[in-house]
Coordinates of C-alpha atoms and ligand atoms in Angstrom, one line a residue:
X66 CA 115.3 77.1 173.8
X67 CA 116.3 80.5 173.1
X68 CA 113.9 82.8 170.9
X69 CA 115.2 85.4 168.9
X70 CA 113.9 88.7 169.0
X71 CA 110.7 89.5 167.1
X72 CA 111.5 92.8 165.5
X73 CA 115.1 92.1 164.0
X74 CA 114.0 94.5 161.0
X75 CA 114.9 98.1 161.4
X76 CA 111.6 99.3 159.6
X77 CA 112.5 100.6 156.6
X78 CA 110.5 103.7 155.2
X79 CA 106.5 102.6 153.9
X80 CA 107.5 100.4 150.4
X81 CA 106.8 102.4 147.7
X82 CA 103.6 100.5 146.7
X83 CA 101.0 102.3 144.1
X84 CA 98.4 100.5 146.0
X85 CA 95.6 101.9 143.1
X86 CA 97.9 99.6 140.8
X87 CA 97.3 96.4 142.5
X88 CA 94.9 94.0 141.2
X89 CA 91.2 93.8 141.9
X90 CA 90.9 90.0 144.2
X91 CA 89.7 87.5 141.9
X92 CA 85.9 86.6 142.1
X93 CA 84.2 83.6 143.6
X94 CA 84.3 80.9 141.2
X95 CA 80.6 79.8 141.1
X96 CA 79.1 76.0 141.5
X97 CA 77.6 75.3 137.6
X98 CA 75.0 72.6 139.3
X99 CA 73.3 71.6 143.1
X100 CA 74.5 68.7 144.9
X101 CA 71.1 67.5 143.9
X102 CA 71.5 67.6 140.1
X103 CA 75.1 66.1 140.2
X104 CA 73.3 63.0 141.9
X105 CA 70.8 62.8 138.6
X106 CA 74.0 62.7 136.3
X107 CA 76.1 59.4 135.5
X108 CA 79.0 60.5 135.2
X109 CA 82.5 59.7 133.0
X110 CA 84.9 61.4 135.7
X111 CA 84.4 62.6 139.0
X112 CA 87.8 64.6 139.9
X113 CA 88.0 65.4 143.7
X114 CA 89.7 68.4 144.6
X115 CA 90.3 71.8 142.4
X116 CA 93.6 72.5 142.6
X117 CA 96.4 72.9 139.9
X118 CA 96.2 69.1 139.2
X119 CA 92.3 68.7 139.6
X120 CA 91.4 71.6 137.8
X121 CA 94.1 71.0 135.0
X122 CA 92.9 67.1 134.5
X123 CA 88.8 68.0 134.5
X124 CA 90.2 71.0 131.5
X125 CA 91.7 68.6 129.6
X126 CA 88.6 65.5 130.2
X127 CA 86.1 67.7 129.5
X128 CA 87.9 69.2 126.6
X129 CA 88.3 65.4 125.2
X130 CA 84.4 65.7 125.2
X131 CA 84.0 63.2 128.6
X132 CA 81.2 64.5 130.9
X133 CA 83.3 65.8 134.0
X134 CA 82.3 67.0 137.5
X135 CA 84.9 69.0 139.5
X136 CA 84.5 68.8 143.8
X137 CA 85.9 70.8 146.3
X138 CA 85.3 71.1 149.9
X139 CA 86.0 74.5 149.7
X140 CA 85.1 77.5 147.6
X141 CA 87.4 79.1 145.3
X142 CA 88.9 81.9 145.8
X143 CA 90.8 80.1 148.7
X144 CA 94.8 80.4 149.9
X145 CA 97.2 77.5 150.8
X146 CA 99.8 76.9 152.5
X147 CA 102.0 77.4 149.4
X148 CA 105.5 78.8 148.4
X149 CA 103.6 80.8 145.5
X150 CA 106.6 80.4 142.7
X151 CA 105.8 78.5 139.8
X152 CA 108.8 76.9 138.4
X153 CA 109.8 77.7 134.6
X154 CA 108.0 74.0 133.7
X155 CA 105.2 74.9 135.8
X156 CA 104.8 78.4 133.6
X157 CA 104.9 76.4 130.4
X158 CA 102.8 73.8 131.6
X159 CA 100.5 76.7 132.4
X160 CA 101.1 78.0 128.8
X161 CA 100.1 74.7 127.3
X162 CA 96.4 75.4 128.7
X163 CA 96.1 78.0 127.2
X164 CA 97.6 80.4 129.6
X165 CA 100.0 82.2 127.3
X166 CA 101.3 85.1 129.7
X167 CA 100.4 84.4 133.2
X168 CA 102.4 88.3 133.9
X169 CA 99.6 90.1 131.8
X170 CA 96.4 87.6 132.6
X171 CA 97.2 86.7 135.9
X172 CA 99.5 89.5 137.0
X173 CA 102.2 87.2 138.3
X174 CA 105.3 88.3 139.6
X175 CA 108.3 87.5 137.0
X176 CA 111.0 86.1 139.9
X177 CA 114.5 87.2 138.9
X178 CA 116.7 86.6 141.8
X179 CA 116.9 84.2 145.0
X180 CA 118.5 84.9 148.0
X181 CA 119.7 81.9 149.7
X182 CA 121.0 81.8 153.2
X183 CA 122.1 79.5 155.4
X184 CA 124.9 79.4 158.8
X185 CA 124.8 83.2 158.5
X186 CA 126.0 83.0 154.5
X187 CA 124.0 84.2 152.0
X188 CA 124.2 84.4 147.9
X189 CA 122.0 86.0 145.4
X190 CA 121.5 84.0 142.6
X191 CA 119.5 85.1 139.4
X192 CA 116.4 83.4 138.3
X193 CA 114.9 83.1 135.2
X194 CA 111.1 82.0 133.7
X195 CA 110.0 81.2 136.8
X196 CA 106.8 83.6 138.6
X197 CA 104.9 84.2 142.4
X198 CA 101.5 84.0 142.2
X199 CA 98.9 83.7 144.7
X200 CA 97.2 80.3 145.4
X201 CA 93.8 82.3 145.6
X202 CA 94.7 83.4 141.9
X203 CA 95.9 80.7 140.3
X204 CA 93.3 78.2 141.5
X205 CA 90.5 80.4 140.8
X206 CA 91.7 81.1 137.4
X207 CA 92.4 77.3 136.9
X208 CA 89.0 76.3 138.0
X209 CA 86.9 78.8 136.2
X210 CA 89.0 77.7 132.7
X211 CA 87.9 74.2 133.7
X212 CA 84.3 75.0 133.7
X213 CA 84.6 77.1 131.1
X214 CA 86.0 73.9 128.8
X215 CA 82.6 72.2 129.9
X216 CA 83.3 70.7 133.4
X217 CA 80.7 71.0 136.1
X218 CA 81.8 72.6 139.4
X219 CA 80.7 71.6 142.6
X220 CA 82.6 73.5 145.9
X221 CA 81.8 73.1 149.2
X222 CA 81.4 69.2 149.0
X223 CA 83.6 66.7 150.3
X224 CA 84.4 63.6 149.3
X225 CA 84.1 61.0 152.1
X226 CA 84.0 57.5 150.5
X227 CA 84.6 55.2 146.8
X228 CA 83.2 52.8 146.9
X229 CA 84.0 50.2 143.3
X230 CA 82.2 47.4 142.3
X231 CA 81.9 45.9 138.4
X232 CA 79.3 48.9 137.6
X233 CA 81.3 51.4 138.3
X234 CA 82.7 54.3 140.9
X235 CA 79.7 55.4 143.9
X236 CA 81.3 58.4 145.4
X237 CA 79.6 59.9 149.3
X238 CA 79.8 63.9 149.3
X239 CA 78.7 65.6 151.9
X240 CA 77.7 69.0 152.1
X241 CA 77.0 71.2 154.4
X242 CA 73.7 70.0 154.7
X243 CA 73.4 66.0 153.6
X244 CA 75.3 63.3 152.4
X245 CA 74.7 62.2 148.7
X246 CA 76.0 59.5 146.2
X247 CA 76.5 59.6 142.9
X248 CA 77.6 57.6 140.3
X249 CA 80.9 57.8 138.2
X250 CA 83.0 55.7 135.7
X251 CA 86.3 56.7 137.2
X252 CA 87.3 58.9 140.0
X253 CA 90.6 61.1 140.4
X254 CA 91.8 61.9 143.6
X255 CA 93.7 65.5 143.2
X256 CA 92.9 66.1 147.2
X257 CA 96.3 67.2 147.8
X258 CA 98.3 65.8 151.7
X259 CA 94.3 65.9 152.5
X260 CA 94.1 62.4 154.3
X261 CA 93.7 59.7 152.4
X262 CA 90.0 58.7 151.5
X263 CA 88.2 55.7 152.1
X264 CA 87.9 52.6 149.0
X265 CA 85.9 50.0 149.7
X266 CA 85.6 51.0 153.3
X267 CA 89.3 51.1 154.3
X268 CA 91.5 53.6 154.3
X269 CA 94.3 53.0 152.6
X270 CA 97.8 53.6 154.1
X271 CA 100.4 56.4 153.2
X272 CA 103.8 55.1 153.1
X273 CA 105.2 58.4 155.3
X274 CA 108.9 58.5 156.2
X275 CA 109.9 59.1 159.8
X276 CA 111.8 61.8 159.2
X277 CA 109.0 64.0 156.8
X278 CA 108.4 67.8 157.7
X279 CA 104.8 69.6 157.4
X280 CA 104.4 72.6 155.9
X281 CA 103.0 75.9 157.8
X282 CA 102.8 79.1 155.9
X283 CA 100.7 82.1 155.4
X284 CA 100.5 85.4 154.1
X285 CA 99.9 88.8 155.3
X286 CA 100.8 92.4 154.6
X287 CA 104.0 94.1 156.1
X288 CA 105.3 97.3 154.8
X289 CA 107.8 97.4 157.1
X290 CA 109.8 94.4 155.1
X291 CA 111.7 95.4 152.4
X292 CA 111.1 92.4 149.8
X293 CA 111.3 93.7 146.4
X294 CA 108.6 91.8 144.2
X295 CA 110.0 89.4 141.9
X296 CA 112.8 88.3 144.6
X297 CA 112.4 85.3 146.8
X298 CA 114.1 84.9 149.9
X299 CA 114.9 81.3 151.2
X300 CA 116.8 80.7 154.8
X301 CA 118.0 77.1 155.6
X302 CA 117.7 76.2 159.3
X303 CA 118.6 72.8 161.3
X304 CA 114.2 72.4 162.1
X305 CA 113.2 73.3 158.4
X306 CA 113.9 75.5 155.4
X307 CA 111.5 79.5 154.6
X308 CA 110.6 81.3 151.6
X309 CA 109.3 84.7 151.6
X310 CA 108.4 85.7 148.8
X311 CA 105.6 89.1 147.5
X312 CA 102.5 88.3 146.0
X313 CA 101.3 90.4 143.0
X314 CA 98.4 92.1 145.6
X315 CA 101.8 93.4 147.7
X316 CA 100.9 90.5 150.7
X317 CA 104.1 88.6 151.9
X318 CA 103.6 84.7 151.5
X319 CA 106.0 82.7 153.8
X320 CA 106.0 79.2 152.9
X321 CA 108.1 76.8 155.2
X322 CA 108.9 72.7 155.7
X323 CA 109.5 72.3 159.6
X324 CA 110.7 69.2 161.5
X325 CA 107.2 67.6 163.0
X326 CA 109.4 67.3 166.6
X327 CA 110.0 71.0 166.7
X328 CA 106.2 71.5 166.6
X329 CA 105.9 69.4 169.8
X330 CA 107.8 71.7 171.8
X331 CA 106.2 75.0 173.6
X332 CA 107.5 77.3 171.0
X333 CA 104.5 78.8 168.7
X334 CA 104.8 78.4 164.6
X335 CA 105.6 82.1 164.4
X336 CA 108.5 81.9 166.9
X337 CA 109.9 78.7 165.1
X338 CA 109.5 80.2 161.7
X339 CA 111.0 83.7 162.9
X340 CA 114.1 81.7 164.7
X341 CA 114.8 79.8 161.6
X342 CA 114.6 83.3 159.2
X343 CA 117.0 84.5 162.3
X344 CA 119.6 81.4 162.3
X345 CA 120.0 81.4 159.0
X346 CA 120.4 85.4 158.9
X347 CA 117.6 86.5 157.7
X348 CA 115.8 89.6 158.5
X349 CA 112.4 88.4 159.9
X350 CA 108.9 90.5 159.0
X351 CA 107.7 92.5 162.0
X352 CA 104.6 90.9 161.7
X353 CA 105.1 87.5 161.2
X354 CA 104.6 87.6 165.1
X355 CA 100.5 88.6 164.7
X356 CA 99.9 86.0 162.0
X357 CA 97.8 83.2 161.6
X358 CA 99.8 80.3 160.0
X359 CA 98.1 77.1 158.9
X360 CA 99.6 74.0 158.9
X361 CA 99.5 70.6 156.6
X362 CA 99.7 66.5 157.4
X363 CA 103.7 65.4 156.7
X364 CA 105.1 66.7 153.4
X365 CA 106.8 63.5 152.2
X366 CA 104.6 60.4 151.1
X367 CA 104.2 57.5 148.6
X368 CA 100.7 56.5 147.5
X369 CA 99.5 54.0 144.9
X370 CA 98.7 56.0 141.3
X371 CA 96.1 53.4 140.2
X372 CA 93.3 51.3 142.0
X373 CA 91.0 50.2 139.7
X374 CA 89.5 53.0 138.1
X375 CA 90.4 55.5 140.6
X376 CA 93.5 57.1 139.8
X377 CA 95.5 59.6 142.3
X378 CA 97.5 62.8 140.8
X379 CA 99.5 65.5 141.8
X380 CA 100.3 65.3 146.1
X381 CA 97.8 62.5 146.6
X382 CA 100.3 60.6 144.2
X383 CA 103.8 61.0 145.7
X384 CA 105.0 64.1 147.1
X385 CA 108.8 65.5 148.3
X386 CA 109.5 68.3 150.4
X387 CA 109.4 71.6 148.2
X388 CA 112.2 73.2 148.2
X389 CA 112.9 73.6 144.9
X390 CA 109.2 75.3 144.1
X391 CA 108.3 72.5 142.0
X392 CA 105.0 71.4 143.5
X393 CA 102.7 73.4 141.0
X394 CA 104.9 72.4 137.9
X395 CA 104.8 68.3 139.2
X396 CA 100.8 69.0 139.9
X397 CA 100.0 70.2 136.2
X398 CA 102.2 68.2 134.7
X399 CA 100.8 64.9 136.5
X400 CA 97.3 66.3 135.9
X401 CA 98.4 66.0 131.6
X402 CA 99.9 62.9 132.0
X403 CA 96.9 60.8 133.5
X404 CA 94.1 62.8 131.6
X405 CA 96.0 62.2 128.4
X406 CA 96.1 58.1 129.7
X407 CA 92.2 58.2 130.5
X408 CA 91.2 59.4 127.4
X409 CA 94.0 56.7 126.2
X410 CA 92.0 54.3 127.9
X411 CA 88.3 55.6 126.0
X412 CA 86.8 52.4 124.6
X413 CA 84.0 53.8 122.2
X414 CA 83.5 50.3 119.9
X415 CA 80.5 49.5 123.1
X416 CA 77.5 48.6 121.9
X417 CA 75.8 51.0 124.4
X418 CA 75.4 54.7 123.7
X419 CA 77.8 55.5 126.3
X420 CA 81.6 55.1 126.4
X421 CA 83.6 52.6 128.5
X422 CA 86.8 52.7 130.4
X423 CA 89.5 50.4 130.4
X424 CA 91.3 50.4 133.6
X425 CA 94.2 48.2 132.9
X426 CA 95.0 50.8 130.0
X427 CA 95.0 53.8 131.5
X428 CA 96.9 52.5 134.8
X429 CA 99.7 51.0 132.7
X430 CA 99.9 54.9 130.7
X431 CA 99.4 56.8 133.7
X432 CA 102.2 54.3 135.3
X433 CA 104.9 54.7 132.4
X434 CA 104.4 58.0 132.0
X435 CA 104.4 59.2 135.6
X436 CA 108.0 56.7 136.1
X437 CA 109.2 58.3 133.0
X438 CA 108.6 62.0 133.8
X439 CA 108.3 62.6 137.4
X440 CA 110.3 59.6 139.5
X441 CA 113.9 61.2 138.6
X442 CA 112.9 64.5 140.1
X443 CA 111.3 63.3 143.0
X444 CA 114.8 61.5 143.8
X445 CA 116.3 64.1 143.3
X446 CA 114.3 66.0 145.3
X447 CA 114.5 63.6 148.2
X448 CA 118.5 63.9 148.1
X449 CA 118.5 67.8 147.9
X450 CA 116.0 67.6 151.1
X451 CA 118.8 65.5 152.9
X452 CA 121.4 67.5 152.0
X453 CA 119.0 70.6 153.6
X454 CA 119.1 69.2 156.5
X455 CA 122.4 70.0 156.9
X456 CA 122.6 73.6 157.2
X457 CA 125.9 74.0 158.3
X458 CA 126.8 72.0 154.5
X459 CA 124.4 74.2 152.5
X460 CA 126.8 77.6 154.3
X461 CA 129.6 76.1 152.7
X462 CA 127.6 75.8 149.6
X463 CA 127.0 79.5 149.4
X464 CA 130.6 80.4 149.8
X465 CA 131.4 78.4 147.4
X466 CA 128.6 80.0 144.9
X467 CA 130.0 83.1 146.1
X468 CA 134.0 82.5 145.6
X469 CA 133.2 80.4 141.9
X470 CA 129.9 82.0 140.5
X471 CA 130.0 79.3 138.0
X472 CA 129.3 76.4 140.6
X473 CA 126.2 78.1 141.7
X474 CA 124.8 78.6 138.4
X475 CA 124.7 74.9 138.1
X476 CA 123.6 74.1 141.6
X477 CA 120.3 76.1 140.4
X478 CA 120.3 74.7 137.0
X479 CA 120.6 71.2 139.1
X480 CA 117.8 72.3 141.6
X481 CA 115.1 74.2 140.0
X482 CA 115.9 73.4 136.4
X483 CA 116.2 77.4 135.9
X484 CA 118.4 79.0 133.3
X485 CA 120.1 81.3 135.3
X486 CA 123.1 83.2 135.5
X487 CA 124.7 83.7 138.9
X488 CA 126.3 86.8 140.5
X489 CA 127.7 87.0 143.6
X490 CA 126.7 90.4 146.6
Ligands
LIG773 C1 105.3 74.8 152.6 C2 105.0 74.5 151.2 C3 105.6 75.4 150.2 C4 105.4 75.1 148.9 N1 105.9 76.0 148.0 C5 105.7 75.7 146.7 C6 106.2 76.6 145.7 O1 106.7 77.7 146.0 N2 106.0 76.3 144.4 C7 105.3 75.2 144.0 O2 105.2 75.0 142.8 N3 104.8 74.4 144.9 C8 105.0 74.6 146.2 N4 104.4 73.8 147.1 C9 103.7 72.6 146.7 C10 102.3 72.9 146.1 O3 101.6 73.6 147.0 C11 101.6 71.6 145.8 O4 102.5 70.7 145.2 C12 100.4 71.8 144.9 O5 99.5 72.6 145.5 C13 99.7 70.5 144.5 O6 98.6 70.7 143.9 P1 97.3 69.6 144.0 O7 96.3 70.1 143.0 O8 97.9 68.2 143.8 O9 96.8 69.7 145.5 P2 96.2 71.0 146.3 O10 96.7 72.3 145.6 O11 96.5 70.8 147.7 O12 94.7 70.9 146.0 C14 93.9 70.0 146.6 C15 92.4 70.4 146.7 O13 91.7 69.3 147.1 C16 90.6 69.8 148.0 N5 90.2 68.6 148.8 C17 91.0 67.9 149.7 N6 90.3 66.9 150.2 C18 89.1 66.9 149.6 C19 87.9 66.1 149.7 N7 87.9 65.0 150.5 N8 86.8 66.4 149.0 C20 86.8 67.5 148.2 N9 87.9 68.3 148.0 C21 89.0 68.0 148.7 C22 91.3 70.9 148.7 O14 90.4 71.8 149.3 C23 92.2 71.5 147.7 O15 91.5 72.6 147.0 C24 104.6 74.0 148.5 C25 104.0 73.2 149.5 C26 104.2 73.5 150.8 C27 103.6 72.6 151.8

């Protein structure tokens, strides 16, 4: 296979970058309770995993007065591999807890303009409502709002095993120092492409097409690169699809899908992500060679929303290649949608003290909603990600966004749901 060369970008003078400007990193989002004490507690819902769509359903539970405890095997501040752009939904789902402007708060990045390439084409297109955000940002600032609406917080605890029976939900953490159980009326799984965990002592199988990509990304500093914040660069390949896109500290974050059977050859991740910026004709960061990338399980998968009173949201749902930046926006918007059908599903006529559950209610709201809402898109998704793996197709695209500026305003109304309007370089 040939490699392209490395350094394909003529470094441009130091970015003007008033580094004094840039936001302080965001601070370690602390546990509220030991391992110990969350084992002491019976608990309404234990959510596993705090990002957008954990964090965003234990807000809302808690909020609705249940008693909520939030896990996550890492702590918080923590990066992943992520595109960083929040779709236009994704900002106003953001908005709808409570974060009214994520530019002054959180210092995103407005986005404004996409530059698409593919087969050596390439079209700016304008974008509008949508931001870049760091993942260590957002899920920080997520998680701490989530503990500040009441939820307990408990990071660097994994999940390992559900384990249902007519009481209730027993869920195994383990720590870095012992396993524990604790005891839970329901259980959402918001663990992201993290493999599936056991119920009942099986593990319960994704349904994961043949042909699904992974995702490897990271981010890093480069001077050198002349991105301007607030514009997002995506290159279309025949092994996968990049996005480069600045973070509001000045880091680059490349996010990308690849082909699994390009990974099995002797080419490293930063060669196959810098071949694909080169094919497409993208200029490639100088030092995308010296990076670290992490990696994720296959992009593309199916998983049951409901089982018993476990309930799965955001990627451990369903999950399409991401492309159109719509990850975050799906992830909040699930997390609404299935805390809105648990506390649907809040029987409070028991003759206990306590309240009860009903599982067949919730399932059959979390169901309708999440057909209503979220199946279209992910369809559509699914075609758009065929269609991307055509890249000599997606070149005649771009000259045809470039010759009729009209056609590729709807192309990104189509694809991102983004009010744009489209100019042509
Ligand atoms: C290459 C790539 C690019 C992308 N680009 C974009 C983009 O630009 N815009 C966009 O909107 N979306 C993008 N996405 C999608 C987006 O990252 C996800 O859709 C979103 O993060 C889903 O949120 P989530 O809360 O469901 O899962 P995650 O964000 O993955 O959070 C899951 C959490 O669960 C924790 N966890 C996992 N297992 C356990 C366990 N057993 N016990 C305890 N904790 C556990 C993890 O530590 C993690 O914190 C991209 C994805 C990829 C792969």
């Amino acid at each position: 296979m040939m490699h392209p060369p490395l350094f394909l970008d003529t470094p441009s003078p130091r970015r003007a970058c008033a580094s004094d400007d840039l936001p302080a990193k965001p601070s370690e989002v602390p546990a509220t309770l030991t391992c110990y004490e969350a084992t002491q507690r019976h608990w309404h819902t234990v959510v596993i995993g705090a990002g957008p769509t954990g964090s965003s359903v234990a807000m809302r539970l808690a909020r609705a007065g249940l008693r909520v405890l939030l896990i996550d095997r890492d702590t918080l501040p923590r990066g992943k591999v992520c595109g960083c752009c929040i779709s236009p939904q994704g900002v106003s789902e953001l908005r709808l807890l409570g974060f009214s402007s994520i530019e002054e708060s959180l210092h995103a990045t407005p986005l404004h303009s996409l530059v698409l390439s593919a087969a050596g084409k390439q079209v700016h297109l304008p974008l509008l409502g949508g931001a870049a955000l760091s993942r260590e940002r957002l899920d920080a600032a997520l998680a701490t709002a989530a503990t500040r609406a009441g939820a307990d917080f408990l990071p660097k605890t994994t999940l390992t095993q559900i384990d249902q029976s007519n009481v209730g939900v027993r869920c195994t953490l383990r720590d870095q120092e012992s396993t524990a159980t604790l005891s839970a009326m329901s259980v959402v799984i918001a663990a992201g492409l993290a493999p599936a965990i056991r119920i009942n002592g099986s593990r319960q199988i994704r349904s994961v097409p043949v042909s699904s990509r992974v995702g490897l990304g990271a981010t890093f500093y480069d001077d050198t690169f002349d991105l301007e914040p607030g514009q997002l660069l995506m290159a279309v390949a025949r092994h996968g699809y990049v996005g480069i896109v600045r973070l509001e500290d000045d880091r680059l974050d490349i996010a990308a899908a690849v082909d699994r059977s390009v990974l099995a050859g002797s080419a490293t991740t930063n060669h196959i992500l810098s071949e694909m910026l080169y094919e497409a004709g993208h200029r490639v960061p100088n030092e995308l060679a010296h990076v670290v990338l992490s990696g994720t399980a296959a992009l593309t998968h199916r998983s049951p929303l409901a089982d018993g009173l476990v309930f799965r949201a955001g990627d451990s749902a369903a999950y399409a290649e991401p492309f159109t930046g719509e990850g975050i926006g799906w992830a909040l918007q699930s997390g609404r949608f299935l805390s809105q059908a648990i506390v649907q599903g809040v029987d409070r006529s028991s003759t206990t003290s306590d309240i009860r559950l009903n599982a067949a209610t919730i399932a059959a709201h979390w169901q309708s909603s999440h057909n209503r809402a979220l199946r279209g898109r992910l369809f559509q998704c699914r075609v758009l990600s065929i269609a991307l793996r055509q890249p000599s197709l997606v070149g005649m695209f771009i000259r045809f966004m470039n010759a009729w500026p009209a056609f590729g305003k709807q192309c990104v109304r189509l694809a991102v749901a983004n009010d744009c309007e489209t100019f042509t370089t």
